[in-house]
Amino acid sequence: MKKKLMALFLTTVLAVGMIACGGSAASSTAEKEEAPKEEASQEEAPKEEAPKEEAPAEEASQEEAPTEEQKAYKIAYFVKDGSMPFWRYVIIGAQGEAEKQGCTVTEFAPDAITNAAMQINQIEDAINSGFDALCVIAIDGEAALPALQKAHDAGIPVVLANGRIDAFEDQVAFVGVDNIEASRIVTTALYEELQKQDKHNVVAITNPPAAWVTSQRIQPVQDLAEEYGINLVTIQSGEGSRETAMSVMENLLESGEEIDAVWCMNDAMAMGVYQAILNAGKEDEIMISGFDGTPEGILAVDEGKIFVTIDQGPFDQGSKAVAAAIATLNGETVDKIIPTGGTLITKDNARAFYDEYYADLVG
């Protein structure tokens, strides 16, 4: 199944191109097939037989049409970014579930993880484009509320994933980890290890401050600090990016601040932070935590580059959101909360977890 999903991932771009070009290709083929009919019309004998030959083709097309029990729904899936690995895995899961149920998924991604306005415009465009359901991972949940409500009012089911938006009461379901609880788990693991080593100075590097998920994940970092005797040196935005996080960390190291650990809001930023620390020759002095449980992040834990991360279940965030949307369209009732991930990845379980979920996909 995982190999099939990867094959799907590798052909996604080609598939989109084929869909975009489908109309003109069909027209061209039709024109070529019509040419022999003109010649046949010049001969009186076969002229009457021509319509009879088209009957089987008509029957075949009727057989291929979706039945009422298996409707070919069109689902729009909105992610925060078109390039980050985590969102690629979400779409793999979504496409796989859609294919299994005879439906299609179209991915929408803004040009940057900070471009909430573009994502909202995409949602509004999708509402007017005939999609049967929306699966949304919002950049800014509060800003997206009017568009999400507009979709609901138009009779389009909306499934949320990855980040909760409690103010949107008409959501079909939320699919993902509880960001506050998941952050509490990974933060506790980091703080407990620091406490054992009698270390206290922590830097937090986050997604953009305006991102809905930032306020959720940073909360335990702040709430648990006093309990574990942690000094939060600074909280800075790495914009969700490996490169930006690396630059932020380089500046912090140059400032001379005493740093014992860096809490990172995703695995991509954790890897950027690691590179900056490695370049400074301090990889044995500063601990790093991540968040997401991407293949790279899991392997980094196994190799001792990152102390800990937590799995979000990206494949399930894609597949379960699509499954919930399809079930709703079929008149079924789904759970309001559909959990994914939640496994703490440590040195003890990283390799086994990677081999179970990612080895076939990544190698």
Short mmCIF file of C-alpha atoms in Angstrom, two decimals:
data_model
loop_
_atom_site.label_atom_id
_atom_site.label_comp_id
_atom_site.label_asym_id
_atom_site.label_seq_id
_atom_site.Cartn_x
_atom_site.Cartn_y
_atom_site.Cartn_z
CA MET A 1 0.00 0.00 0.00
CA LYS A 2 2.82 2.40 0.93
CA LYS A 3 4.59 1.75 -2.37
CA LYS A 4 1.32 2.39 -4.19
CA LEU A 5 0.97 5.70 -2.34
CA MET A 6 4.47 6.75 -3.30
CA ALA A 7 3.75 5.91 -6.94
CA LEU A 8 0.69 8.11 -6.63
CA PHE A 9 2.79 10.92 -5.15
CA LEU A 10 5.32 10.77 -7.97
CA THR A 11 2.57 11.00 -10.61
CA THR A 12 0.48 13.74 -8.95
CA VAL A 13 1.96 16.55 -11.05
CA LEU A 14 1.52 14.56 -14.25
CA ALA A 15 -2.06 13.75 -13.32
CA VAL A 16 -2.90 17.41 -12.80
CA GLY A 17 -1.41 18.22 -16.18
CA MET A 18 -3.43 15.50 -17.86
CA ILE A 19 -6.67 16.75 -16.28
CA ALA A 20 -5.94 20.30 -17.42
CA CYS A 21 -5.35 19.11 -20.97
CA GLY A 22 -8.12 16.52 -21.11
CA GLY A 23 -10.69 18.62 -22.97
CA SER A 24 -8.51 19.50 -25.95
CA ALA A 25 -7.17 15.95 -26.23
CA ALA A 26 -10.69 14.53 -26.36
CA SER A 27 -11.71 17.02 -29.07
CA SER A 28 -8.71 16.16 -31.20
CA THR A 29 -9.39 12.43 -30.98
CA ALA A 30 -13.05 12.92 -31.86
CA GLU A 31 -12.16 14.87 -35.00
CA LYS A 32 -9.82 12.12 -36.16
CA GLU A 33 -12.45 9.47 -35.63
CA GLU A 34 -15.07 11.42 -37.59
CA ALA A 35 -12.94 11.56 -40.76
CA PRO A 36 -13.70 7.98 -41.98
CA LYS A 37 -17.44 8.68 -41.71
CA GLU A 38 -17.27 11.25 -44.48
CA GLU A 39 -15.77 8.64 -46.79
CA ALA A 40 -18.34 6.07 -45.74
CA SER A 41 -21.18 8.47 -46.51
CA GLN A 42 -20.13 8.50 -50.17
CA GLU A 43 -20.88 4.78 -50.39
CA GLU A 44 -24.60 3.98 -50.04
CA ALA A 45 -24.26 0.40 -48.75
CA PRO A 46 -22.45 1.00 -45.45
CA LYS A 47 -24.15 4.35 -44.86
CA GLU A 48 -27.06 2.87 -42.89
CA GLU A 49 -24.85 0.50 -40.91
CA ALA A 50 -22.63 3.22 -39.41
CA PRO A 51 -25.00 4.20 -36.55
CA LYS A 52 -25.31 0.55 -35.51
CA GLU A 53 -21.55 0.28 -34.95
CA GLU A 54 -21.66 3.14 -32.39
CA ALA A 55 -24.12 1.40 -30.07
CA PRO A 56 -21.58 -0.73 -28.16
CA ALA A 57 -19.44 2.35 -27.43
CA GLU A 58 -22.47 4.07 -25.93
CA GLU A 59 -23.17 1.04 -23.74
CA ALA A 60 -19.55 0.94 -22.58
CA SER A 61 -19.67 4.56 -21.50
CA GLN A 62 -22.81 3.86 -19.49
CA GLU A 63 -21.09 0.96 -17.74
CA GLU A 64 -18.13 3.14 -16.75
CA ALA A 65 -20.28 5.85 -15.18
CA PRO A 66 -20.16 5.91 -11.35
CA THR A 67 -23.02 4.16 -9.63
CA GLU A 68 -25.13 5.84 -7.00
CA GLU A 69 -23.40 3.73 -4.37
CA GLN A 70 -19.94 4.92 -5.44
CA LYS A 71 -20.15 8.51 -6.58
CA ALA A 72 -17.03 10.15 -7.96
CA TYR A 73 -16.89 13.08 -5.55
CA LYS A 74 -14.48 15.95 -6.14
CA ILE A 75 -12.68 16.99 -2.96
CA ALA A 76 -10.43 20.03 -2.48
CA TYR A 77 -7.61 19.64 0.03
CA PHE A 78 -5.93 22.80 1.33
CA VAL A 79 -2.44 22.64 2.85
CA LYS A 80 -0.21 25.42 4.12
CA ASP A 81 2.66 25.04 1.71
CA GLY A 82 3.44 23.35 -1.58
CA SER A 83 6.97 22.16 -0.85
CA MET A 84 7.47 21.12 2.79
CA PRO A 85 7.77 17.31 3.10
CA PHE A 86 5.09 17.03 5.79
CA TRP A 87 2.39 18.40 3.49
CA ARG A 88 3.55 16.07 0.71
CA TYR A 89 2.80 13.09 2.96
CA VAL A 90 -0.61 14.51 3.83
CA ILE A 91 -1.48 14.70 0.14
CA ILE A 92 -0.17 11.18 -0.49
CA GLY A 93 -2.60 9.92 2.13
CA ALA A 94 -5.46 12.01 0.74
CA GLN A 95 -4.91 10.89 -2.85
CA GLY A 96 -4.63 7.26 -1.79
CA GLU A 97 -7.95 7.29 0.06
CA ALA A 98 -9.69 9.14 -2.77
CA GLU A 99 -8.44 6.64 -5.34
CA LYS A 100 -9.61 3.74 -3.17
CA GLN A 101 -13.12 5.19 -3.06
CA GLY A 102 -13.34 6.22 -6.70
CA CYS A 103 -13.07 9.94 -5.97
CA THR A 104 -10.56 12.68 -6.80
CA VAL A 105 -8.58 15.09 -4.65
CA THR A 106 -7.24 18.42 -5.88
CA GLU A 107 -4.50 20.01 -3.81
CA PHE A 108 -4.46 23.74 -3.08
CA ALA A 109 -1.37 25.37 -1.57
CA PRO A 110 -0.39 29.05 -1.26
CA ASP A 111 3.00 30.28 -2.38
CA ALA A 112 4.21 30.63 1.23
CA ILE A 113 3.27 29.25 4.63
CA THR A 114 2.58 32.83 5.75
CA ASN A 115 0.20 33.68 2.89
CA ALA A 116 -3.13 33.23 4.66
CA ALA A 117 -4.84 35.67 2.29
CA MET A 118 -3.97 33.55 -0.74
CA GLN A 119 -5.26 30.42 0.97
CA ILE A 120 -8.56 32.13 1.79
CA ASN A 121 -8.91 33.19 -1.84
CA GLN A 122 -8.29 29.59 -2.88
CA ILE A 123 -11.02 28.37 -0.54
CA GLU A 124 -13.48 30.89 -1.95
CA ASP A 125 -12.55 29.92 -5.52
CA ALA A 126 -13.11 26.25 -4.68
CA ILE A 127 -16.57 27.02 -3.31
CA ASN A 128 -17.50 28.39 -6.73
CA SER A 129 -15.81 25.61 -8.71
CA GLY A 130 -18.10 22.66 -8.06
CA PHE A 131 -16.17 20.79 -5.38
CA ASP A 132 -18.29 18.47 -3.27
CA ALA A 133 -16.29 18.84 -0.03
CA LEU A 134 -13.33 20.74 1.41
CA CYS A 135 -10.55 19.44 3.65
CA VAL A 136 -8.73 22.39 5.18
CA ILE A 137 -5.46 22.84 7.03
CA ALA A 138 -5.76 26.55 7.75
CA ILE A 139 -2.83 28.92 8.03
CA ASP A 140 -4.88 31.34 10.10
CA GLY A 141 -8.03 29.76 11.49
CA GLU A 142 -9.60 33.01 12.65
CA ALA A 143 -9.07 34.74 9.31
CA ALA A 144 -10.39 31.69 7.44
CA LEU A 145 -13.65 31.53 9.41
CA PRO A 146 -15.81 33.58 6.99
CA ALA A 147 -14.71 31.48 4.00
CA LEU A 148 -15.30 28.22 5.88
CA GLN A 149 -18.74 29.41 6.95
CA LYS A 150 -19.49 30.39 3.36
CA ALA A 151 -18.68 26.84 2.26
CA HIS A 152 -20.98 25.36 4.90
CA ASP A 153 -23.78 27.74 3.97
CA ALA A 154 -23.40 26.62 0.35
CA GLY A 155 -23.97 23.02 1.44
CA ILE A 156 -20.33 21.99 1.11
CA PRO A 157 -19.04 19.85 4.00
CA VAL A 158 -15.81 21.12 5.57
CA VAL A 159 -13.36 18.82 7.36
CA LEU A 160 -10.54 20.44 9.32
CA ALA A 161 -7.13 18.81 9.77
CA ASN A 162 -3.85 19.46 11.58
CA GLY A 163 -4.98 22.59 13.43
CA ARG A 164 -8.25 22.96 15.34
CA ILE A 165 -10.57 25.92 14.82
CA ASP A 166 -13.03 25.62 17.68
CA ALA A 167 -14.88 28.78 16.63
CA PHE A 168 -16.02 27.03 13.43
CA GLU A 169 -18.93 25.10 14.90
CA ASP A 170 -20.17 23.73 11.57
CA GLN A 171 -17.07 21.67 10.82
CA VAL A 172 -17.79 18.04 9.98
CA ALA A 173 -14.81 16.83 11.99
CA PHE A 174 -11.28 17.63 13.09
CA VAL A 175 -8.56 15.19 11.99
CA GLY A 176 -5.16 15.37 13.65
CA VAL A 177 -3.30 15.54 16.91
CA ASP A 178 -4.32 17.83 19.71
CA ASN A 179 -1.56 20.39 19.19
CA ILE A 180 -1.53 21.52 22.81
CA GLU A 181 -1.40 17.97 24.17
CA ALA A 182 1.22 16.85 21.63
CA SER A 183 3.36 19.85 22.50
CA ARG A 184 2.97 19.08 26.19
CA ILE A 185 4.27 15.54 25.57
CA VAL A 186 7.35 16.55 23.59
CA THR A 187 8.08 19.56 25.82
CA THR A 188 7.86 17.46 28.97
CA ALA A 189 10.34 14.97 27.52
CA LEU A 190 12.79 17.77 26.73
CA TYR A 191 12.39 19.55 30.07
CA GLU A 192 12.73 16.34 32.08
CA GLU A 193 16.03 15.53 30.37
CA LEU A 194 17.32 19.05 30.99
CA GLN A 195 16.31 18.77 34.64
CA LYS A 196 18.28 15.52 34.96
CA GLN A 197 21.35 17.26 33.56
CA ASP A 198 20.80 20.36 35.71
CA LYS A 199 20.45 22.53 32.61
CA HIS A 200 17.94 25.34 32.26
CA ASN A 201 18.37 27.63 29.24
CA VAL A 202 15.96 27.01 26.36
CA VAL A 203 15.36 28.82 23.08
CA ALA A 204 12.05 28.28 21.27
CA ILE A 205 11.87 28.65 17.49
CA THR A 206 8.35 28.76 16.12
CA ASN A 207 6.20 29.06 13.03
CA PRO A 208 5.05 32.60 12.10
CA PRO A 209 3.50 34.26 15.19
CA ALA A 210 0.22 34.86 13.36
CA ALA A 211 -0.17 31.17 12.47
CA TRP A 212 -3.04 29.59 14.36
CA VAL A 213 -0.98 26.57 15.37
CA THR A 214 1.81 28.69 16.89
CA SER A 215 -0.27 29.84 19.84
CA GLN A 216 -1.36 26.25 20.48
CA ARG A 217 2.04 24.59 20.43
CA ILE A 218 3.94 27.28 22.30
CA GLN A 219 1.52 27.24 25.24
CA PRO A 220 3.01 24.19 27.04
CA VAL A 221 6.54 25.51 26.45
CA GLN A 222 5.63 28.55 28.52
CA ASP A 223 3.29 26.85 31.00
CA LEU A 224 5.74 24.10 32.00
CA ALA A 225 8.84 26.29 32.23
CA GLU A 226 8.46 27.25 35.90
CA GLU A 227 7.63 23.68 36.97
CA TYR A 228 10.89 22.37 35.51
CA GLY A 229 13.04 25.39 36.37
CA ILE A 230 13.46 26.39 32.73
CA ASN A 231 14.68 29.79 31.65
CA LEU A 232 13.15 30.69 28.29
CA VAL A 233 15.99 32.70 26.80
CA THR A 234 13.97 33.85 23.78
CA ILE A 235 11.11 32.84 21.50
CA GLN A 236 11.78 33.65 17.85
CA SER A 237 10.08 32.81 14.58
CA GLY A 238 11.83 30.55 12.12
CA GLU A 239 8.89 31.03 9.71
CA GLY A 240 8.43 27.25 9.60
CA SER A 241 11.50 27.08 7.35
CA ARG A 242 14.75 25.14 7.68
CA GLU A 243 16.76 27.97 6.14
CA THR A 244 15.24 30.72 8.29
CA ALA A 245 15.58 28.66 11.46
CA MET A 246 19.23 28.01 10.64
CA SER A 247 19.85 31.74 10.21
CA VAL A 248 18.06 32.56 13.48
CA MET A 249 20.15 29.98 15.31
CA GLU A 250 23.38 31.26 13.80
CA ASN A 251 22.58 34.74 15.11
CA LEU A 252 21.76 33.40 18.57
CA LEU A 253 25.03 31.48 18.74
CA GLU A 254 26.96 34.57 17.70
CA SER A 255 25.24 36.62 20.41
CA GLY A 256 26.96 34.61 23.11
CA GLU A 257 23.71 33.61 24.85
CA GLU A 258 23.99 30.53 27.06
CA ILE A 259 21.81 27.91 25.38
CA ASP A 260 21.28 24.35 26.61
CA ALA A 261 18.41 23.32 24.32
CA VAL A 262 16.34 24.48 21.38
CA TRP A 263 12.64 23.65 21.17
CA CYS A 264 11.51 23.71 17.52
CA MET A 265 7.94 23.81 16.27
CA ASN A 266 8.59 21.43 13.38
CA ASP A 267 11.22 18.96 12.22
CA ALA A 268 12.31 21.09 9.26
CA MET A 269 13.33 23.93 11.56
CA ALA A 270 14.95 21.44 13.95
CA MET A 271 17.20 20.28 11.10
CA GLY A 272 18.14 23.86 10.25
CA VAL A 273 18.97 24.51 13.89
CA TYR A 274 21.06 21.34 14.01
CA GLN A 275 23.09 22.46 11.00
CA ALA A 276 23.84 25.82 12.63
CA ILE A 277 24.88 24.11 15.87
CA LEU A 278 27.00 21.58 13.95
CA ASN A 279 28.76 24.38 12.06
CA ALA A 280 29.55 26.03 15.39
CA GLY A 281 30.97 22.78 16.78
CA LYS A 282 28.42 22.63 19.61
CA GLU A 283 26.45 19.55 18.61
CA ASP A 284 27.43 17.81 21.86
CA GLU A 285 26.40 20.77 24.02
CA ILE A 286 22.92 21.77 22.83
CA MET A 287 19.85 19.51 22.69
CA ILE A 288 17.12 19.90 20.06
CA SER A 289 13.47 18.83 20.00
CA GLY A 290 11.29 18.70 16.91
CA PHE A 291 7.63 18.22 16.04
CA ASP A 292 5.89 16.36 13.15
CA GLY A 293 7.68 13.02 12.98
CA THR A 294 8.78 13.41 9.37
CA PRO A 295 11.10 10.71 7.99
CA GLU A 296 14.07 13.07 8.20
CA GLY A 297 13.18 14.05 11.74
CA ILE A 298 12.77 10.44 12.85
CA LEU A 299 16.12 9.44 11.35
CA ALA A 300 17.72 12.47 13.01
CA VAL A 301 16.46 11.21 16.37
CA ASP A 302 17.84 7.75 15.61
CA GLU A 303 21.20 9.27 14.72
CA GLY A 304 21.33 11.45 17.83
CA LYS A 305 21.05 14.77 16.00
CA ILE A 306 17.66 15.55 17.56
CA PHE A 307 16.76 14.46 21.07
CA VAL A 308 13.04 13.89 20.50
CA THR A 309 10.14 14.60 18.14
CA ILE A 310 6.47 13.59 17.98
CA ASP A 311 4.55 11.97 15.16
CA GLN A 312 1.51 13.75 13.76
CA GLY A 313 0.40 10.98 11.39
CA PRO A 314 0.59 12.97 8.14
CA PHE A 315 -0.70 10.12 5.96
CA ASP A 316 -3.70 9.71 8.27
CA GLN A 317 -4.35 13.45 8.29
CA GLY A 318 -4.77 13.14 4.54
CA SER A 319 -6.62 9.83 4.29
CA LYS A 320 -8.90 10.17 7.31
CA ALA A 321 -9.97 13.70 6.37
CA VAL A 322 -10.92 12.54 2.88
CA ALA A 323 -12.70 9.47 4.28
CA ALA A 324 -14.70 11.69 6.65
CA ALA A 325 -15.66 14.00 3.79
CA ILE A 326 -16.82 11.12 1.59
CA ALA A 327 -18.76 9.50 4.43
CA THR A 328 -20.54 12.79 5.12
CA LEU A 329 -21.43 13.20 1.44
CA ASN A 330 -22.90 9.69 1.56
CA GLY A 331 -25.15 10.72 4.46
CA GLU A 332 -23.15 8.94 7.15
CA THR A 333 -22.29 10.35 10.58
CA VAL A 334 -18.61 10.68 11.52
CA ASP A 335 -16.84 11.34 14.81
CA LYS A 336 -16.24 15.00 15.56
CA ILE A 337 -12.65 14.28 16.64
CA ILE A 338 -10.61 11.83 14.57
CA PRO A 339 -7.18 11.43 16.19
CA THR A 340 -3.93 10.79 14.33
CA GLY A 341 -0.33 10.35 15.42
CA GLY A 342 0.67 11.22 18.96
CA THR A 343 3.63 8.83 19.24
CA LEU A 344 6.66 10.31 20.98
CA ILE A 345 9.75 9.46 18.91
CA THR A 346 12.87 8.83 20.98
CA LYS A 347 16.19 7.10 20.41
CA ASP A 348 14.58 3.90 21.69
CA ASN A 349 11.79 3.64 19.08
CA ALA A 350 12.90 5.85 16.18
CA ARG A 351 14.34 3.15 13.93
CA ALA A 352 11.44 0.75 14.43
CA PHE A 353 8.91 3.52 13.80
CA TYR A 354 10.72 4.62 10.64
CA ASP A 355 10.93 1.07 9.30
CA GLU A 356 7.22 0.52 9.90
CA TYR A 357 5.88 3.71 8.34
CA TYR A 358 8.48 5.17 5.99
CA ALA A 359 11.08 2.64 4.83
CA ASP A 360 9.11 1.61 1.72
CA LEU A 361 8.46 5.22 0.78
CA VAL A 362 11.82 6.82 1.42
CA GLY A 363 14.32 3.97 1.26
#
